[in-house]
Amino acid sequence: MSSSDQAENNSSNSGSGSVSVKEADDDNREEWEIRRDELKATGDGHFRSKAYQPAIQAYADALQLDPSNHIILSNKSAAHLANGEKSKALHDARKCVEHSDGKWAKGHTRLAAAMMSLGRYGEAADAYSTVLNEVEPNNEVAKRGLEDCRKKEQQ
């Protein structure tokens, strides 16, 4: 859940005795979904604190409940990359793209970042190009990333 989603979920309806959006959402979710989201939030907190190994574990636990959740796969990939585990970051980024049906720009940029960290600039450029050509033509992260790949390939 993004911070804007968290902020939205923590807001409440106006009027006395109202129920927050988060509480209303909890009423409609299965127990496993609530637990998955709690684990994701724990992982997000660890990641923000630069405690990458506990973040990875929390995301892995969340993925036990929802193995195809592309957002959690993306976050786990980022945590692996920040922890210096480049190949693991690449593995999770590939699964993220697969489970998002290739339609989520952030998954492709995670994939490209992992490839760049491994020195695979041509493949990273391809991933960034996919974002710009097929998913989100004005994505600034992909534009900058593609430029960085081209510079690295020329060195």
Short mmCIF file of C-alpha atoms in Angstrom, two decimals:
data_model
loop_
_atom_site.label_atom_id
_atom_site.label_comp_id
_atom_site.label_asym_id
_atom_site.label_seq_id
_atom_site.Cartn_x
_atom_site.Cartn_y
_atom_site.Cartn_z
CA MET A 1 0.00 0.00 0.00
CA SER A 2 1.48 3.36 -0.97
CA SER A 3 1.76 6.16 1.56
CA SER A 4 -1.07 7.97 -0.23
CA ASP A 5 -3.20 4.83 0.12
CA GLN A 6 -2.23 4.61 3.78
CA ALA A 7 -3.18 8.24 4.29
CA GLU A 8 -6.45 7.61 2.49
CA ASN A 9 -7.16 4.52 4.56
CA ASN A 10 -6.44 6.35 7.80
CA SER A 11 -8.83 9.17 7.04
CA SER A 12 -12.34 8.92 8.41
CA ASN A 13 -15.69 10.01 7.15
CA SER A 14 -17.02 13.25 8.53
CA GLY A 15 -19.59 13.13 11.27
CA SER A 16 -19.66 11.55 14.69
CA GLY A 17 -19.56 7.79 15.00
CA SER A 18 -18.20 7.34 11.50
CA VAL A 19 -16.06 4.39 10.51
CA SER A 20 -12.65 4.98 8.92
CA VAL A 21 -12.08 3.82 5.38
CA LYS A 22 -9.45 1.37 6.68
CA GLU A 23 -11.91 -0.19 9.12
CA ALA A 24 -14.53 -0.47 6.39
CA ASP A 25 -11.96 -2.11 4.08
CA ASP A 26 -10.97 -4.55 6.84
CA ASP A 27 -14.62 -5.62 7.09
CA ASN A 28 -14.58 -6.63 3.41
CA ARG A 29 -11.23 -8.44 3.35
CA GLU A 30 -10.44 -12.01 4.27
CA GLU A 31 -8.25 -12.64 7.32
CA TRP A 32 -5.33 -13.69 5.12
CA GLU A 33 -5.58 -10.42 3.17
CA ILE A 34 -5.48 -8.41 6.38
CA ARG A 35 -2.44 -10.40 7.56
CA ARG A 36 -0.73 -9.99 4.15
CA ASP A 37 -1.23 -6.24 4.33
CA GLU A 38 0.08 -6.12 7.90
CA LEU A 39 3.20 -8.02 6.85
CA LYS A 40 3.69 -5.72 3.87
CA ALA A 41 3.36 -2.66 6.12
CA THR A 42 5.93 -4.19 8.49
CA GLY A 43 8.28 -4.74 5.56
CA ASP A 44 7.72 -1.19 4.35
CA GLY A 45 8.62 0.15 7.80
CA HIS A 46 11.80 -1.92 7.94
CA PHE A 47 12.73 -0.79 4.42
CA ARG A 48 12.28 2.89 5.33
CA SER A 49 14.53 2.28 8.37
CA LYS A 50 17.12 0.63 6.09
CA ALA A 51 16.66 -2.68 7.93
CA TYR A 52 16.67 -4.64 4.69
CA GLN A 53 16.93 -8.22 5.95
CA PRO A 54 13.85 -7.91 8.22
CA ALA A 55 12.05 -6.17 5.35
CA ILE A 56 12.88 -9.06 3.02
CA GLN A 57 11.60 -11.55 5.61
CA ALA A 58 8.34 -9.63 6.12
CA TYR A 59 7.77 -9.46 2.35
CA ALA A 60 8.58 -13.18 2.03
CA ASP A 61 6.05 -13.95 4.76
CA ALA A 62 3.44 -11.82 2.98
CA LEU A 63 4.17 -13.64 -0.27
CA GLN A 64 3.48 -16.97 1.46
CA LEU A 65 -0.11 -15.71 1.73
CA ASP A 66 -0.29 -14.13 -1.74
CA PRO A 67 2.52 -15.44 -3.98
CA SER A 68 1.47 -13.50 -7.08
CA ASN A 69 1.19 -10.05 -5.46
CA HIS A 70 3.27 -7.95 -7.85
CA ILE A 71 3.53 -4.99 -5.47
CA ILE A 72 5.05 -7.10 -2.68
CA LEU A 73 7.36 -8.78 -5.21
CA SER A 74 8.47 -5.32 -6.33
CA ASN A 75 9.14 -4.23 -2.77
CA LYS A 76 11.05 -7.42 -2.00
CA SER A 77 13.14 -6.87 -5.14
CA ALA A 78 13.97 -3.33 -3.99
CA ALA A 79 14.95 -4.60 -0.54
CA HIS A 80 17.22 -7.27 -2.03
CA LEU A 81 18.85 -4.67 -4.27
CA ALA A 82 19.37 -2.26 -1.37
CA ASN A 83 20.87 -5.17 0.60
CA GLY A 84 23.35 -5.90 -2.20
CA GLU A 85 21.61 -9.11 -3.29
CA LYS A 86 21.51 -8.34 -6.99
CA SER A 87 20.55 -11.75 -8.37
CA LYS A 88 17.75 -12.14 -5.84
CA ALA A 89 16.52 -8.66 -6.77
CA LEU A 90 16.47 -9.71 -10.42
CA HIS A 91 14.59 -12.92 -9.62
CA ASP A 92 11.83 -11.07 -7.73
CA ALA A 93 11.65 -8.30 -10.34
CA ARG A 94 11.09 -10.89 -13.08
CA LYS A 95 8.28 -12.49 -11.07
CA CYS A 96 6.82 -9.03 -10.44
CA VAL A 97 6.65 -8.27 -14.16
CA GLU A 98 5.20 -11.71 -14.86
CA HIS A 99 2.46 -11.36 -12.25
CA SER A 100 1.54 -7.83 -13.32
CA ASP A 101 1.03 -9.09 -16.88
CA GLY A 102 3.73 -6.67 -17.98
CA LYS A 103 1.38 -3.73 -17.57
CA TRP A 104 2.92 -2.11 -14.48
CA ALA A 105 5.71 0.36 -15.21
CA LYS A 106 7.29 0.08 -11.77
CA GLY A 107 7.82 -3.65 -12.24
CA HIS A 108 9.80 -3.02 -15.41
CA THR A 109 11.85 -0.28 -13.75
CA ARG A 110 12.64 -2.66 -10.85
CA LEU A 111 13.73 -5.24 -13.43
CA ALA A 112 15.90 -2.67 -15.20
CA ALA A 113 17.49 -1.50 -11.93
CA ALA A 114 18.42 -5.06 -11.02
CA MET A 115 19.89 -5.64 -14.48
CA MET A 116 21.89 -2.42 -14.28
CA SER A 117 23.29 -3.45 -10.91
CA LEU A 118 24.57 -6.62 -12.59
CA GLY A 119 26.14 -4.63 -15.44
CA ARG A 120 23.59 -5.88 -17.95
CA TYR A 121 23.01 -2.46 -19.50
CA GLY A 122 21.56 -3.64 -22.81
CA GLU A 123 18.90 -5.72 -21.07
CA ALA A 124 18.19 -2.88 -18.65
CA ALA A 125 17.76 -0.52 -21.60
CA ASP A 126 15.29 -2.98 -23.12
CA ALA A 127 13.25 -3.01 -19.90
CA TYR A 128 13.20 0.79 -19.72
CA SER A 129 12.24 0.92 -23.42
CA THR A 130 9.34 -1.44 -22.75
CA VAL A 131 8.01 1.03 -20.19
CA LEU A 132 8.30 3.94 -22.61
CA ASN A 133 7.02 2.12 -25.70
CA GLU A 134 4.31 -0.13 -24.27
CA VAL A 135 3.28 0.89 -20.78
CA GLU A 136 3.82 4.54 -19.83
CA PRO A 137 5.41 6.77 -22.50
CA ASN A 138 6.11 9.69 -20.16
CA ASN A 139 7.62 7.73 -17.26
CA GLU A 140 10.49 9.89 -15.96
CA VAL A 141 12.22 7.02 -14.14
CA ALA A 142 12.37 5.03 -17.38
CA LYS A 143 13.57 8.03 -19.37
CA ARG A 144 16.42 8.71 -16.93
CA GLY A 145 17.23 5.01 -16.64
CA LEU A 146 17.44 4.56 -20.39
CA GLU A 147 19.75 7.55 -20.61
CA ASP A 148 21.94 6.11 -17.83
CA CYS A 149 22.09 2.74 -19.64
CA ARG A 150 23.23 4.38 -22.85
CA LYS A 151 25.95 6.30 -21.02
CA LYS A 152 27.16 3.12 -19.29
CA GLU A 153 27.22 1.18 -22.56
CA GLN A 154 29.45 3.86 -24.11
CA GLN A 155 32.02 3.72 -21.30
#
